Short mmCIF file of C-alpha atoms in Angstrom, two decimals:
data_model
loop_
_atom_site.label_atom_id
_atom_site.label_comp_id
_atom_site.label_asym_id
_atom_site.label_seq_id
_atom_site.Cartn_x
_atom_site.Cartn_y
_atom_site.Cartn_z
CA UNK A 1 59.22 85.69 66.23
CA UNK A 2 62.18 82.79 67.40
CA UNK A 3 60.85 79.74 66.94
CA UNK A 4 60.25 77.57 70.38
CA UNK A 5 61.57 74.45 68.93
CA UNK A 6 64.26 74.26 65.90
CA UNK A 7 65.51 71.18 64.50
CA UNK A 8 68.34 71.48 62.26
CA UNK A 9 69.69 68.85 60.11
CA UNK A 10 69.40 65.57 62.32
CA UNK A 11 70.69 62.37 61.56
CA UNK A 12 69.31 59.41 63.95
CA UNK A 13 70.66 55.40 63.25
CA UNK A 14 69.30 52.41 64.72
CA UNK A 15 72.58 50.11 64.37
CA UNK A 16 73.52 50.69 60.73
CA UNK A 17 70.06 51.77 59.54
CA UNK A 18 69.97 55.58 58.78
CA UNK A 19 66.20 56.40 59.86
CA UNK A 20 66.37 60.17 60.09
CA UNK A 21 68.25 61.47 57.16
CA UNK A 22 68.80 65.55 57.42
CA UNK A 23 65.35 66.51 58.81
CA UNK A 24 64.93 70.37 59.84
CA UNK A 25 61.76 71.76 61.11
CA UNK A 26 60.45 74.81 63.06
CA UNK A 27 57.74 75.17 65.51
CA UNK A 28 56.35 78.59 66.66
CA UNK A 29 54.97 79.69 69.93
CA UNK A 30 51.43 79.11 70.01
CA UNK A 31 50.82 76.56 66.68
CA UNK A 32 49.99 73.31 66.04
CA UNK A 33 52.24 71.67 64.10
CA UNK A 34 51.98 67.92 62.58
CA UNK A 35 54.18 65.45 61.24
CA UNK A 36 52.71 63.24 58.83
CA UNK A 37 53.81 60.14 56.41
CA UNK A 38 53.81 56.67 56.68
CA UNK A 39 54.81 54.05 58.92
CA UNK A 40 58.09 53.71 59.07
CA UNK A 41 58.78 57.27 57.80
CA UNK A 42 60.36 58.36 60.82
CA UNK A 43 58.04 60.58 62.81
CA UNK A 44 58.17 58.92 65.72
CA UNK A 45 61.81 58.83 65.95
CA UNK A 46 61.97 62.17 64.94
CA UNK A 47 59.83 62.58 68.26
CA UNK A 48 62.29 60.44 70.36
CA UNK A 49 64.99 62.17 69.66
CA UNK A 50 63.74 65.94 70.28
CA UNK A 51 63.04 64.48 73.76
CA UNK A 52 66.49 62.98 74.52
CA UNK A 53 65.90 59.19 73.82
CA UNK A 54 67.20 59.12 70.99
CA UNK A 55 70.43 61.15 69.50
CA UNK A 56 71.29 62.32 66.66
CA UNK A 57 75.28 62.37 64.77
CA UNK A 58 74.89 65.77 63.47
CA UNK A 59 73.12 68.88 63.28
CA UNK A 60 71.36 70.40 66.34
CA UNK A 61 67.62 70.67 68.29
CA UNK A 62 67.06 73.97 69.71
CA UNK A 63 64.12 74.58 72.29
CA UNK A 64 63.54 77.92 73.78
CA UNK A 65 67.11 78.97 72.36
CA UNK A 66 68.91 76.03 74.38
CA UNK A 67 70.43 73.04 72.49
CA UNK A 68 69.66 70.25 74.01
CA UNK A 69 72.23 67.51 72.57
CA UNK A 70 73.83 66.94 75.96
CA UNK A 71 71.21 67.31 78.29
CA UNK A 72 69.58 64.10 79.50
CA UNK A 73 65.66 63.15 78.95
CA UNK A 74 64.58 63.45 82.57
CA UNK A 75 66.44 67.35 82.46
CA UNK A 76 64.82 67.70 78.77
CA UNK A 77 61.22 67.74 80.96
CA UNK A 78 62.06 69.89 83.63
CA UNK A 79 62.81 72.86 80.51
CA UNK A 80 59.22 72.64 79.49
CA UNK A 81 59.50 69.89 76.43
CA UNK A 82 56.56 67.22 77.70
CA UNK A 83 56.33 63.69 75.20
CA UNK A 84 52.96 61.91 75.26
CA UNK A 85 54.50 58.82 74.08
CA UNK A 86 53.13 56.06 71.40
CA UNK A 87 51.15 53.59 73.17
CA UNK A 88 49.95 55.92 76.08
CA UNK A 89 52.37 53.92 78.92
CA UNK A 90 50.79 55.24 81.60
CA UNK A 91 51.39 53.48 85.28
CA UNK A 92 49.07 50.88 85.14
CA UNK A 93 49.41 49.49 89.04
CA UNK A 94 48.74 53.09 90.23
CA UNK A 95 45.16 54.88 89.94
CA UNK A 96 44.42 58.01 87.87
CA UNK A 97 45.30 60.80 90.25
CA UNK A 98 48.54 59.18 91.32
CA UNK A 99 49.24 58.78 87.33
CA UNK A 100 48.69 62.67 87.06
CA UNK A 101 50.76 63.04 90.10
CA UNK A 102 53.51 61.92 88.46
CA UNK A 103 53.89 64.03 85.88
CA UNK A 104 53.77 67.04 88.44
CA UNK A 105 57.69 65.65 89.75
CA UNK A 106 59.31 68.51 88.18
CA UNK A 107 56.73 71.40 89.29
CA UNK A 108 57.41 70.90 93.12
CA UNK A 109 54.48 70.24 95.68
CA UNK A 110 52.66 73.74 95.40
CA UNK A 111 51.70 74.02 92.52
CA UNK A 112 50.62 69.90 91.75
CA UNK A 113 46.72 71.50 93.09
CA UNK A 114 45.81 73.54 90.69
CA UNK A 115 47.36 71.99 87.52
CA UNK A 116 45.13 68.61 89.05
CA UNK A 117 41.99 71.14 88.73
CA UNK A 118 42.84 72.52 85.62
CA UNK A 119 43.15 68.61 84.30
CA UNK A 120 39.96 67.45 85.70
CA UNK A 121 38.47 70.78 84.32
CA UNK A 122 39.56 69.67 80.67
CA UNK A 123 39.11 65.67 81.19
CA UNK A 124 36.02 65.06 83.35
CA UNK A 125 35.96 61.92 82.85
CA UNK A 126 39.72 61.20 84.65
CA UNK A 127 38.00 63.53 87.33
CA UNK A 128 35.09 60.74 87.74
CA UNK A 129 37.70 57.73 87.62
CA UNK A 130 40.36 59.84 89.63
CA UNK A 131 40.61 56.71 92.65
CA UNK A 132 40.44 53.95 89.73
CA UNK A 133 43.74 52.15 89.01
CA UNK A 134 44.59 52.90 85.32
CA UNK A 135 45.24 49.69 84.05
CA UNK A 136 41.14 48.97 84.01
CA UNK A 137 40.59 52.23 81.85
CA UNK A 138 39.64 52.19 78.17
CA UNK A 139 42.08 53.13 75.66
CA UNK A 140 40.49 56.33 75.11
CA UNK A 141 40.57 57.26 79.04
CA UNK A 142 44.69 55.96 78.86
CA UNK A 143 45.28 58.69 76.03
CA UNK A 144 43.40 61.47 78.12
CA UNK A 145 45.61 60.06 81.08
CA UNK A 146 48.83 60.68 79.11
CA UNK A 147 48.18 63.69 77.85
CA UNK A 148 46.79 64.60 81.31
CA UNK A 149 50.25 63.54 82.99
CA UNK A 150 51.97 65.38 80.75
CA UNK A 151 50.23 68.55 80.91
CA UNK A 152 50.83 68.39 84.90
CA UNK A 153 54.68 69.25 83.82
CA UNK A 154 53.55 72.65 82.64
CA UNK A 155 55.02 72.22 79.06
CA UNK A 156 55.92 75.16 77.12
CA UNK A 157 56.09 72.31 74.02
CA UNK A 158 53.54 69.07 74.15
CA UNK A 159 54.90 66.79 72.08
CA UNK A 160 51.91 63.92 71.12
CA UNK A 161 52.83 60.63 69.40
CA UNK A 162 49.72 58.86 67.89
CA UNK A 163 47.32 59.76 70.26
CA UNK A 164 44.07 58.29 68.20
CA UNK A 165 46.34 55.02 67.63
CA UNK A 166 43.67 51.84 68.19
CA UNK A 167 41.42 54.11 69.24
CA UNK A 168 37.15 54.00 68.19
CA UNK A 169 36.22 56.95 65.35
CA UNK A 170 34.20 58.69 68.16
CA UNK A 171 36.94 58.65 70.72
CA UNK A 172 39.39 59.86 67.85
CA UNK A 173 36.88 62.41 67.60
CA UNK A 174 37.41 62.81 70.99
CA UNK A 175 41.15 63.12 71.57
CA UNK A 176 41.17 65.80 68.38
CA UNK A 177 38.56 67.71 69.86
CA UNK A 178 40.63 68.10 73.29
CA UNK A 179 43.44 69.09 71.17
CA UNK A 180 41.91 71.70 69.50
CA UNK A 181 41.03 72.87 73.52
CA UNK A 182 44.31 72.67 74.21
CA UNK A 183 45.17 74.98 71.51
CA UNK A 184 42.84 77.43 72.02
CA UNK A 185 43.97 77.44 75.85
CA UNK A 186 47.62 78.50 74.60
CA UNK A 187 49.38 75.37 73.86
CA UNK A 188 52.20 74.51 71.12
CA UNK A 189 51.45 71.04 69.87
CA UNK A 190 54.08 68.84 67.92
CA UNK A 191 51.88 66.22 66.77
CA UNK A 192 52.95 63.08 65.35
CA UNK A 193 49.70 60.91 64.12
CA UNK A 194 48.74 58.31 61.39
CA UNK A 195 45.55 59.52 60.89
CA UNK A 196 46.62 62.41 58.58
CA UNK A 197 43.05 63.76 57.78
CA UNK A 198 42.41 64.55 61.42
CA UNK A 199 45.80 65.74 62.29
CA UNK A 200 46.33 68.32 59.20
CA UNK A 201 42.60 69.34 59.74
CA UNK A 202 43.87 70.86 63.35
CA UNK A 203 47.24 72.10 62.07
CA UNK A 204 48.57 75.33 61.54
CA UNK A 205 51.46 73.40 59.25
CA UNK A 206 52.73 70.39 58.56
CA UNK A 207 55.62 68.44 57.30
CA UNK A 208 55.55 65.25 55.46
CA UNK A 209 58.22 62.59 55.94
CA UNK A 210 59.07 59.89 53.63
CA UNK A 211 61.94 56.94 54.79
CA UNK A 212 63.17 59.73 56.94
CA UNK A 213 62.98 62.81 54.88
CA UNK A 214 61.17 65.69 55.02
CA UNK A 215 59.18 66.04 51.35
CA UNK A 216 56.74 68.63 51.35
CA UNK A 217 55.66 71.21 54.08
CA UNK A 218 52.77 73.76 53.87
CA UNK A 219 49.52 75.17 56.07
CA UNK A 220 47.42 72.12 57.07
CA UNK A 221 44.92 73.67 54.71
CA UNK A 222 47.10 73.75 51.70
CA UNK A 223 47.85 70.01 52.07
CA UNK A 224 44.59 68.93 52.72
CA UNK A 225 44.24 70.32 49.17
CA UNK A 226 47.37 68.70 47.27
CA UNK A 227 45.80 66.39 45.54
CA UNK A 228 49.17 64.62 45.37
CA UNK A 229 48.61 64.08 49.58
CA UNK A 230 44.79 63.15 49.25
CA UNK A 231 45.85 60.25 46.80
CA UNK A 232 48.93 58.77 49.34
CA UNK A 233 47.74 59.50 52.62
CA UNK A 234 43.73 60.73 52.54
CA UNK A 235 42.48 58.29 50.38
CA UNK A 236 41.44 60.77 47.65
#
């Protein structure tokens, strides 16, 4: 099987500092990959630049056998490659529904319905707070209002960036549980989170990044178990 998304050998600066240095990844139809290390490692970038905000001097990003080095961000969407971003930046002025509407721009009018349904149907509580402007939700209700938005595009690839960031334990709870949903539903997840207990507990693999390297990779399982990953990033 092709891989949906194929990163190969990217190299991203900020200026003169060299933040991604050679990273190349896979992710398969279907899975839940994670990318895991600590702050500053480079995940986010990493992230970034997959979705067109960022590009890299070399090598090449592959999704659903395009390269997407020249196409613009706004394009990068309309192919099926959705980025819940760090920091949730939803549309605070407008209410939920309007939020969600949003994220339906590339789908057309006809369709904008039944993805709403299908987002209520997985986030009840944005169904309950649908008229409320999104600026007076909790942090927890922002996330599921990101990721809702973003599932309105109809992504082929969801790409999440710290969703349980600031959150409460029982809303990270939360946010990981909807994940798993998701990825029972049928979705490929690129997850990017700090918390790397919860997000190689959902994985189907993962990569670890150090200063913008990729270090070790394996199952989720098999690095929850390496006890050289429980002692830097699990606390073990």
């Amino acid at each position: 099987m092709a891989p949906i998304l194929q990163v190969d050998n990217i190299n991203v600066y900020y200026g003169s500092i060299h933040a991604i240095k050679g990273i190349s990844f896979e992710v398969n139809e279907g899975e839940i990959v994670t990318l895991i290390g600590a702050n500053g490692a480079g995940k986010s970038t990493t992230l970034n630049t997959i979705a067109g905000l960022l590009r890299s001097r070399t090598g090449s990003i592959t999704f659903l056998g395009e390269n997407l080095a020249k196409i613009p961000a706004h394009k990068i969407v309309s192919r099926g490659l959705a980025l819940v971003p760090e920091g949730r930046r939803v549309f605070l002025q407008m209410t939920v529904q309007e939020n969600l509407e949003m994220g339906a721009y590339t789908q057309g009018g006809s369709s904008a319905a039944t993805d709403l349904g299908r987002v209520y149907e997985l986030f009840p509580r944005l169904k309950e707070r649908r008229r409320q402007v999104a600026g007076t939700l909790s942090g927890g209700e922002q996330q599921m209002l990101a990721m809702g938005r973003a599932l309105m595009s109809r992504p082929k690839l969801l790409m999440l960036d710290e969703p349980s960031m600031g959150l409460a334990p029982i809303l990270v709870e939360q946010i990981f549980e909807i994940i798993r949903n998701l990825h029972r539903a049928g979705s490929t997840i690129l997850l990017v989170e700090q918390n790397a207990q919860a997000a190689l507990s959902v994985a189907d693999r993962a990569y670890v990044l150090e200063t913008g390297k990729v270090v070790t990779t394996g199952s989720g399982q098999e690095l929850l178990e390496d006890p050289a990953i429980k002692k830097a990033y699990l606390g073990g």
